[in-house]
Coordinates of C-alpha atoms in Angstrom, one line a residue:
Chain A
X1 CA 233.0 154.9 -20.2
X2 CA 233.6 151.8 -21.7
X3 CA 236.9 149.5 -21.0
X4 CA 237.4 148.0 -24.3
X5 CA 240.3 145.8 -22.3
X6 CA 237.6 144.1 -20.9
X7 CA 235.3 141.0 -22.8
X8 CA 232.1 142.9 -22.5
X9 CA 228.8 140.7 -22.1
X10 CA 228.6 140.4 -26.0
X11 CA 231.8 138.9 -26.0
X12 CA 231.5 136.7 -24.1
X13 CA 228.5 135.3 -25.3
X14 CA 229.9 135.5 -29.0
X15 CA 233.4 133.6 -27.8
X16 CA 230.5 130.9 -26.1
X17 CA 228.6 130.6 -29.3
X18 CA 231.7 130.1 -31.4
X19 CA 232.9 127.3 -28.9
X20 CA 229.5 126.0 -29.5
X21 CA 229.4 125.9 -33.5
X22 CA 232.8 123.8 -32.8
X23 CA 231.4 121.4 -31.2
X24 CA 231.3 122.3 -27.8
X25 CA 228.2 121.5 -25.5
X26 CA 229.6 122.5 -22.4
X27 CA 230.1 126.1 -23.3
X28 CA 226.5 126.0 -24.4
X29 CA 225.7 124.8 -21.0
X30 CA 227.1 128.2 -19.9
X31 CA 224.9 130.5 -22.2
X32 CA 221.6 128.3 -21.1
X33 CA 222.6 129.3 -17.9
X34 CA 222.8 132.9 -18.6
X35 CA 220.0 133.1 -20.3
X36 CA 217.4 130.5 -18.9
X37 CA 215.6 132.7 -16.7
X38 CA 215.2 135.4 -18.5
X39 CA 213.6 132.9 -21.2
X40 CA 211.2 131.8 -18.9
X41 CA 210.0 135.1 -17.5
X42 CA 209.5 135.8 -21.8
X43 CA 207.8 132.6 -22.0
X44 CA 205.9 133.4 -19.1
X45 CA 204.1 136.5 -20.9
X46 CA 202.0 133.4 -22.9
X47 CA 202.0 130.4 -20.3
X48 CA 201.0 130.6 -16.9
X49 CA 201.6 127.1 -15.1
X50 CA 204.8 126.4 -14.2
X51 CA 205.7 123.0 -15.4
X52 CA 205.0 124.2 -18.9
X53 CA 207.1 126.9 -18.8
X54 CA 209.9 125.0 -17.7
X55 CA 209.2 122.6 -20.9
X56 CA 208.7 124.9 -23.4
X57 CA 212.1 126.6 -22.0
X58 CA 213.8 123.3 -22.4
X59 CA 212.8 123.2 -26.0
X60 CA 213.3 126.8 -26.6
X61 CA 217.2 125.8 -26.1
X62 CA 216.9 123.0 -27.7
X63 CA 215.6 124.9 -30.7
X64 CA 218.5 127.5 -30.4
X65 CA 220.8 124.6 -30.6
X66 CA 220.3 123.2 -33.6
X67 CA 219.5 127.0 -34.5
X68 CA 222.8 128.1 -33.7
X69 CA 225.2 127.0 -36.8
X70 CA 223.0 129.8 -38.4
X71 CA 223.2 132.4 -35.8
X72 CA 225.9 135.0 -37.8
X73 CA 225.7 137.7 -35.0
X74 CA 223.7 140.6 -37.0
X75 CA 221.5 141.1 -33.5
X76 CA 222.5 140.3 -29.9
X77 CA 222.5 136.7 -28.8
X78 CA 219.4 137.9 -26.5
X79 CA 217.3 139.1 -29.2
X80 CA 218.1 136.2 -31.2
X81 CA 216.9 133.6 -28.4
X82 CA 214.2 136.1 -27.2
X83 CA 212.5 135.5 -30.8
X84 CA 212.7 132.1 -30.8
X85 CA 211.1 132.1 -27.1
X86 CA 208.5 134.7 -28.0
X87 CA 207.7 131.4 -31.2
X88 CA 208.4 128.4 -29.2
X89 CA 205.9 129.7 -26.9
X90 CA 203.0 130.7 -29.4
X91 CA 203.5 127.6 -31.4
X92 CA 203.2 125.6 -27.9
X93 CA 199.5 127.4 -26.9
X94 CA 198.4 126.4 -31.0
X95 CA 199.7 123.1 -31.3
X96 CA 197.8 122.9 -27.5
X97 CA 194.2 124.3 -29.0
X98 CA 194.6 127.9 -27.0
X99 CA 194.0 130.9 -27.7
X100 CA 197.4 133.1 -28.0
X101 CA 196.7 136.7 -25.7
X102 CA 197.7 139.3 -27.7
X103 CA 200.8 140.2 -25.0
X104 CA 203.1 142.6 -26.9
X105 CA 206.3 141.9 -25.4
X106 CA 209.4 144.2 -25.6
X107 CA 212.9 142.3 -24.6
X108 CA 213.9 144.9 -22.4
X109 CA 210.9 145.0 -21.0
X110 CA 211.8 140.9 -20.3
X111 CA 214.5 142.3 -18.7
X112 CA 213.2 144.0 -16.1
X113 CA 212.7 142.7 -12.9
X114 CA 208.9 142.8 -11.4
X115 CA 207.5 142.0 -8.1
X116 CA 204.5 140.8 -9.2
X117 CA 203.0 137.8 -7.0
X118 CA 204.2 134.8 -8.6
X119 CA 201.4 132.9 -10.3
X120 CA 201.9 129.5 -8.8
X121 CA 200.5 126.5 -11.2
X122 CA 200.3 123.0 -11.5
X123 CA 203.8 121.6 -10.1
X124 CA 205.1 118.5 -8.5
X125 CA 204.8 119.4 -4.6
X126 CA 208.9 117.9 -4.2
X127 CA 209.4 120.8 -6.8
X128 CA 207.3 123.4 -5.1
X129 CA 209.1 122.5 -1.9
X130 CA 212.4 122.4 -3.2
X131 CA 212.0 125.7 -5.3
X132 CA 210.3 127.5 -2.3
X133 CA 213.2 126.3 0.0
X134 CA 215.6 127.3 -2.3
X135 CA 213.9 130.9 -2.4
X136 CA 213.7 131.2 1.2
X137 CA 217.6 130.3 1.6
X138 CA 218.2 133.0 -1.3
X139 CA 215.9 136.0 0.1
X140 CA 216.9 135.6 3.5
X141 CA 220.4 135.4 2.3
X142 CA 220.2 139.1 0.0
X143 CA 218.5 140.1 3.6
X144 CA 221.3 139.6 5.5
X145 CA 223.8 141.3 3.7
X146 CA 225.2 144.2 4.5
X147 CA 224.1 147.6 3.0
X148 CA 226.6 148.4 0.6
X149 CA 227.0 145.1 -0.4
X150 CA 223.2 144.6 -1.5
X151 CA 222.9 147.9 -2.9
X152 CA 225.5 147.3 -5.3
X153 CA 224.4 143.7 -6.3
X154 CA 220.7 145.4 -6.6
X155 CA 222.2 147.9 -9.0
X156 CA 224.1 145.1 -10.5
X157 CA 221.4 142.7 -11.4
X158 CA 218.4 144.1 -11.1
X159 CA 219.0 147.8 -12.9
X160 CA 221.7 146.3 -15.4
X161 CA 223.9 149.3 -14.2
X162 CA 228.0 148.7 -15.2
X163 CA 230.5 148.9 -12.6
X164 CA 231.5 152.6 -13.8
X165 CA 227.7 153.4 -13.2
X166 CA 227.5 152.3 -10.3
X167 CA 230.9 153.7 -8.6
X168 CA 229.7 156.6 -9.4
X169 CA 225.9 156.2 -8.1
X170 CA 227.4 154.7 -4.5
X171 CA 230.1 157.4 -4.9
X172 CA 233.5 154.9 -4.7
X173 CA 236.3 153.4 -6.4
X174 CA 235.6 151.0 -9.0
X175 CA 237.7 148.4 -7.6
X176 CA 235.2 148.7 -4.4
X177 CA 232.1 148.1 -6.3
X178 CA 233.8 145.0 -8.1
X179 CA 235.1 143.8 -4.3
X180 CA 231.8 144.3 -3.3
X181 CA 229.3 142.6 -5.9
X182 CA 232.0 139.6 -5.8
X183 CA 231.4 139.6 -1.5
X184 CA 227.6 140.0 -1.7
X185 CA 227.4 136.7 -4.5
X186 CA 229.8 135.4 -2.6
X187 CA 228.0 135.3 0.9
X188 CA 224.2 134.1 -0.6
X189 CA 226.3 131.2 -2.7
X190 CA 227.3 129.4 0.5
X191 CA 224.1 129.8 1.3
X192 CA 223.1 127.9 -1.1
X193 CA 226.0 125.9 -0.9
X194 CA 224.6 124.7 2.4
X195 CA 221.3 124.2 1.0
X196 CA 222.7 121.5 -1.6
X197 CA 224.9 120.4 1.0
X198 CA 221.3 119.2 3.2
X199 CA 219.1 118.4 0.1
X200 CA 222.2 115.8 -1.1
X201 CA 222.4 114.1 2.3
X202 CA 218.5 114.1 2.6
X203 CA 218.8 112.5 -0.4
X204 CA 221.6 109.9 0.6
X205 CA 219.1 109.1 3.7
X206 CA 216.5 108.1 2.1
X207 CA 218.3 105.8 -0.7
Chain B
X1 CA 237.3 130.5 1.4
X2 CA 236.9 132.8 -1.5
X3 CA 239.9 132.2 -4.6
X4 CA 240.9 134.9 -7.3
X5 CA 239.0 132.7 -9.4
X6 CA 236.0 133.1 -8.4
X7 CA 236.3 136.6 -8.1
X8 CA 236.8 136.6 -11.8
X9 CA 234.3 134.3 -11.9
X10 CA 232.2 137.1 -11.2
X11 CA 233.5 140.1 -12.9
X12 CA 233.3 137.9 -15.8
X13 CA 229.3 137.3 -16.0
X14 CA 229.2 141.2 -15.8
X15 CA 231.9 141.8 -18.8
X16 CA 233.9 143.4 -16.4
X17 CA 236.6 141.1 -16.5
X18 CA 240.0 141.4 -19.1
X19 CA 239.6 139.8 -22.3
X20 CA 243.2 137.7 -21.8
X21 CA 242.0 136.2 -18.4
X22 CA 238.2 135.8 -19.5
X23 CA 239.3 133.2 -22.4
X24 CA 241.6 131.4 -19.9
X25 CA 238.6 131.2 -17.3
X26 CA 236.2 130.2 -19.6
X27 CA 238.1 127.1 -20.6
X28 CA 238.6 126.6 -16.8
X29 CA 235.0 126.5 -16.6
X30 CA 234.4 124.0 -19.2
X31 CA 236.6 121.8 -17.1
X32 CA 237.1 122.3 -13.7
X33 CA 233.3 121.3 -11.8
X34 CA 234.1 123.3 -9.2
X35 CA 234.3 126.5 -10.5
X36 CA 231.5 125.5 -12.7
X37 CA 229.3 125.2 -9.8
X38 CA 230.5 128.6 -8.6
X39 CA 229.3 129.7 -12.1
X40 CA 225.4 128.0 -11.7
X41 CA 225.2 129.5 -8.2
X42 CA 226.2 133.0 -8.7
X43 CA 223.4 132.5 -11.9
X44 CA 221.2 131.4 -9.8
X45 CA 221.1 134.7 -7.2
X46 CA 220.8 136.3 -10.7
X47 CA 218.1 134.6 -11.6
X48 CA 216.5 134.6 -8.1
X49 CA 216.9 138.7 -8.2
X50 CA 215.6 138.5 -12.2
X51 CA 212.6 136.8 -11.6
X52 CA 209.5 137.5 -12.7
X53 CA 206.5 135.5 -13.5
X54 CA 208.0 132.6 -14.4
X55 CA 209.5 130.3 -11.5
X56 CA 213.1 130.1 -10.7
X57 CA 214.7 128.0 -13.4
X58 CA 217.2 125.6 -11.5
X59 CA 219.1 123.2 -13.6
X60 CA 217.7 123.9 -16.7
X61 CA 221.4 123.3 -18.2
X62 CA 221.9 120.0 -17.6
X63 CA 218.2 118.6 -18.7
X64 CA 219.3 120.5 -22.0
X65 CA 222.5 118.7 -22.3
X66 CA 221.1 115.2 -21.7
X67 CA 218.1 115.7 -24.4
X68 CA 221.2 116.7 -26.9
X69 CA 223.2 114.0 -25.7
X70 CA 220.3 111.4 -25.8
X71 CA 219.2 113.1 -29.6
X72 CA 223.2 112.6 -30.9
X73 CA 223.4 108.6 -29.6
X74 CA 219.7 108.3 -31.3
X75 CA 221.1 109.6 -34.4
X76 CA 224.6 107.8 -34.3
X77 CA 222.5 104.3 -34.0
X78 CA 220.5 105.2 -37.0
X79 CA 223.6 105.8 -39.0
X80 CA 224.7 102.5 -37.9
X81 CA 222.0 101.1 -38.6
X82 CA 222.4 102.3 -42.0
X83 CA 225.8 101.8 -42.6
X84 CA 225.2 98.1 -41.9
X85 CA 222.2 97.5 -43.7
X86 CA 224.1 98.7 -47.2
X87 CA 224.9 95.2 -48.3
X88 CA 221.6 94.7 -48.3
X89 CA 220.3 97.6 -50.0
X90 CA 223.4 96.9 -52.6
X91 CA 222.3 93.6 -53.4
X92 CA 218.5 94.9 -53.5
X93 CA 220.0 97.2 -56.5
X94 CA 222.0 94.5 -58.3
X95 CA 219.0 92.4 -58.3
X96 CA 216.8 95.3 -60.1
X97 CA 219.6 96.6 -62.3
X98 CA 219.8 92.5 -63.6
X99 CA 216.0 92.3 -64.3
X100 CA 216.2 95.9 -66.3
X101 CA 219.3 94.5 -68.4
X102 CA 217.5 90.8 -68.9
X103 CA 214.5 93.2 -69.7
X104 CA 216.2 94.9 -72.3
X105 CA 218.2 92.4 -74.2
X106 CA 214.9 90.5 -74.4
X107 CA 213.2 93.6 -76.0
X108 CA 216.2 94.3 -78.3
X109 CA 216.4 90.4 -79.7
X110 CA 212.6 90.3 -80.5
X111 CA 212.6 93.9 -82.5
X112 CA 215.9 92.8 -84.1
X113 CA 214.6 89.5 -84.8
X114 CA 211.3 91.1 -86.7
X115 CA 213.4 93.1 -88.9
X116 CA 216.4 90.9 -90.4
X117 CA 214.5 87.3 -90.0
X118 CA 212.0 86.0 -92.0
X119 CA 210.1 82.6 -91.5
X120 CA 210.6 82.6 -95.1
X121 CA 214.3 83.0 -95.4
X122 CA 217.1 81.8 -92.9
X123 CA 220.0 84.0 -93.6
X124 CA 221.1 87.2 -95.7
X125 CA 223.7 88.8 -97.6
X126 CA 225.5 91.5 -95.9
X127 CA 227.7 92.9 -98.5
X128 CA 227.1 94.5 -101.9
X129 CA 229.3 91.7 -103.4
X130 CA 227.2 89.0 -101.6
X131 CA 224.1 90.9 -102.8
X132 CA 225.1 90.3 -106.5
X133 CA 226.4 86.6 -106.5
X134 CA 224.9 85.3 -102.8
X135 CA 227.5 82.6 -101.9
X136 CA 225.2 80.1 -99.4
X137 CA 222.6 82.6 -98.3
X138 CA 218.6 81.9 -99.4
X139 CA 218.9 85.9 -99.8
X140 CA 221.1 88.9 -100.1
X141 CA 220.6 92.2 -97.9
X142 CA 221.5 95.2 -98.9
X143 CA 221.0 98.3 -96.5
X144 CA 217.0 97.4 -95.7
X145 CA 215.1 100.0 -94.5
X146 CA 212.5 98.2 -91.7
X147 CA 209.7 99.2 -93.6
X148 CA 210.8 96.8 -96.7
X149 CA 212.9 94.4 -94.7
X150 CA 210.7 90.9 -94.7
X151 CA 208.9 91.8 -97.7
X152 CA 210.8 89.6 -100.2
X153 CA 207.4 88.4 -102.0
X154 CA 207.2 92.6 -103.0
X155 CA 207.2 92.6 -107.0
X156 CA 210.0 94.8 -108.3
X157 CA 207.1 96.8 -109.2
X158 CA 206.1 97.5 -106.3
X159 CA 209.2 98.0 -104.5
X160 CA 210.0 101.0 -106.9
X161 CA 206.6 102.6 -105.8
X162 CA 207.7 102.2 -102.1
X163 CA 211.0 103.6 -103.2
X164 CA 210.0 106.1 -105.2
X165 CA 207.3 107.1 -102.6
X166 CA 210.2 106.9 -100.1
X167 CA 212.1 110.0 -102.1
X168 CA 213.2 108.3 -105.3
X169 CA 216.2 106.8 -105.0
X170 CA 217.6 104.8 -107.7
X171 CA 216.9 100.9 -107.5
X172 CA 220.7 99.7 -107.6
X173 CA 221.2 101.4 -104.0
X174 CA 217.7 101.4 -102.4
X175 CA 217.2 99.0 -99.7
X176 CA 215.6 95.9 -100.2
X177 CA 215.7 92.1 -100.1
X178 CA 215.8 89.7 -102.5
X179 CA 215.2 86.0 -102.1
X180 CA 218.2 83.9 -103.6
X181 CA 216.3 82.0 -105.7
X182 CA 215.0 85.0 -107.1
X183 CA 218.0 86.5 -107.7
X184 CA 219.0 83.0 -109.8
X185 CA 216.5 83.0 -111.5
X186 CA 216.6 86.8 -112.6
X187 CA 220.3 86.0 -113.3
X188 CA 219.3 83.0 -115.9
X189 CA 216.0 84.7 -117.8
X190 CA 218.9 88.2 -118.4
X191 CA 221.3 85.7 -119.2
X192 CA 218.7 83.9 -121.6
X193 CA 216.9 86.9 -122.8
X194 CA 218.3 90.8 -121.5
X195 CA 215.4 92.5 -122.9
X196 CA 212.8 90.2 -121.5
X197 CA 210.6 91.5 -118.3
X198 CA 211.4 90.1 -114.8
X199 CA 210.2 86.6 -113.6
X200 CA 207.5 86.4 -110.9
X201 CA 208.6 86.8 -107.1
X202 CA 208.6 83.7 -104.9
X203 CA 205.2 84.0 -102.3
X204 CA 203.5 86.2 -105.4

């Protein structure tokens, strides 16, 4: 059931996209960072090396910007950005002289999480390091945590499941599965806490 | 060690946090680094767990922020640039909009000048009384229509077929000119002889 005391995700991405028509870049900082991988896996369904994808991303919310002053809410913010993706993206493989695979690409369906091999491209090998590092730090990090902990962040972010949902799938309070998600993002973020931590001082050693 | 904020920080990327606190936390976030940080991270385990063919976007946020930010100053310039280059484009206008008028007074003079002067005669009457006894004036002008008006050497003859021809008006309040010494002369054979015929135009 839903908690209408709560600002449910649409909410909060419609009190962001208001701040945003005020004026306010910061709080579209935010929604790029909600939304910027889910984006790119879209994006991905047209363009397979990775430094594109990353600049046609960066245009896509560019696009949904200067877009956004016309945004009135009649879909869901996703929907709204995933079009604009699904174009930015088509548009880049024309104006590039390729030929656009006819990929039929549902937004739920860019949603889901795969485990398909990742497709490595073209990338800058300080990129490639520092992206695999930072994967390493984060999968090793989910692998340490405890159980419970894991399986509800699983359920969390991977099968979109509420915390209602999932009380009642691990079979506990709701107030343990909100304890719980907090503790297991909580234990991989000073992971990669740490990881920043290294990279800025490897950084300040070789300035 | 772990805060109540970021806790909420948490519930509140899920929507599972109360409306009241959400607003306050999300102006927290636009403020305070720290938690924003705690924000990007807890995104990025999202987007770690999310990810699917594409490569795990990391600071996507802030290359976004500083195209927008480099776009704005670009277009603030060019309004200066604008705003200060109006003097310019002011006196560019003032300069064309004196060539039109010059232009247009010129025009005006040289068609005014073809229908009320004549080589022939300096200056005309303006009034009906003028028209009958011409004080100085070589001619009297009496409402000319620009298809008479120069034609003084017309016979009266002929000036009735134009005016006839032009919807037959009567003479006494038709448009024309007279030279003055035609009009003297007119004025001395009626006095002489009423019933005689009128005397030859000047230029006939």
């Amino acid at each position: 059931m839903k908690n209408d005391t709560n600002m449910s995700e649409a909410d909060l991405d419609a009190t962001l996209v208001a701040d945003v028509k005020k004026g306010d870049v910061k709080a579209f900082e935010l929604l790029v960072e909600r939304y910027q991988q889910r984006v790119a896996n879209v994006i991905a369904k047209f363009i397979r090396d990775h430094h594109e994808i990353q600049d046609v991303a960066q245009e896509v919310f560019i696009k949904v910007y200067r877009a956004l002053p016309n945004f009135r809410g009649d879909s869901s913010f996703y929907t709204w950005i995933y079009r604009i993706a699904v174009n930015t993206a088509k548009n880049h493989l024309v104006a590039k002289g390729r030929r656009i695979q006819s990929v039929q690409v549902e937004p739920e369906e860019a949603e889901v999480f795969s485990t398909e091999e990742d497709n490595h491209g073209a990338d800058t090998p300080d990129a490639v390091y520092a992206r695999g590092e930072l994967e390493t730090v984060l999968s090793e990090a989910i692998a340490s945590l405890p159980d419970d902990l894991r399986k509800a962040l699983v359920l969390r972010e991977i099968d979109g499941l509420s915390y209602e949902q999932i009380a009642t799938a691990m079979n506990c309070p709701i107030g343990t599965v909100r304890s719980r998600i907090f503790r297991a993002r909580d234990a991989v973020e000073k992971s990669i806490q740490n990881l920043q931590e290294s990279a800025k001082q490897r950084t300040q050693h070789v300035n | 060690m772990s805060t109540k904020s970021d806790q909420h920080i948490s519930q509140l990327m899920d929507g599972e946090l109360e409306k009241d606190c959400s607003r306050f936390l999300l102006k927290r976030l636009q403020s305070d680094n720290k938690l924003k940080q705690k924000w990007e991270n807890y995104h990025l385990l999202r987007n770690a767990l999310q990810q699917n063919q594409a490569p795990l976007i990391v600071g996507l946020s802030e290359k976004v922020s500083k195209q927008l930010n480099a776009q704005q100053k670009t277009a603030t310039n060019k309004a200066k640039t604008s705003v200060q280059s109006w003097p310019k484009a002011l006196l560019g206008s003032v300069i064309a909009a004196s060539v039109a008028l010059v232009a247009v007074f010129s025009l005006t003079n040289q068609s005014t000048e073809g229908l009320t002067t004549s080589p022939n005669h300096g200056s005309y009457a303006k009034t009906s009384a003028q028209l009958i006894a011409p004080p100085t004036a070589y001619a009297a002008r009496a409402e000319q229509a620009p298809s008479i008006a120069g034609r003084s050497h017309f016979t009266p003859e002929v000036r009735q077929y134009i005016i006839q021809s032009n919807g037959g008006h009567r003479i006494e309040s038709l448009p024309h000119y007279y030279s003055a010494e035609y009009l003297n002369r007119l004025q001395k054979e009626r006095q002489k002889s009423p019933n005689s015929s009128p005397p030859t135009p000047i230029g006939e």
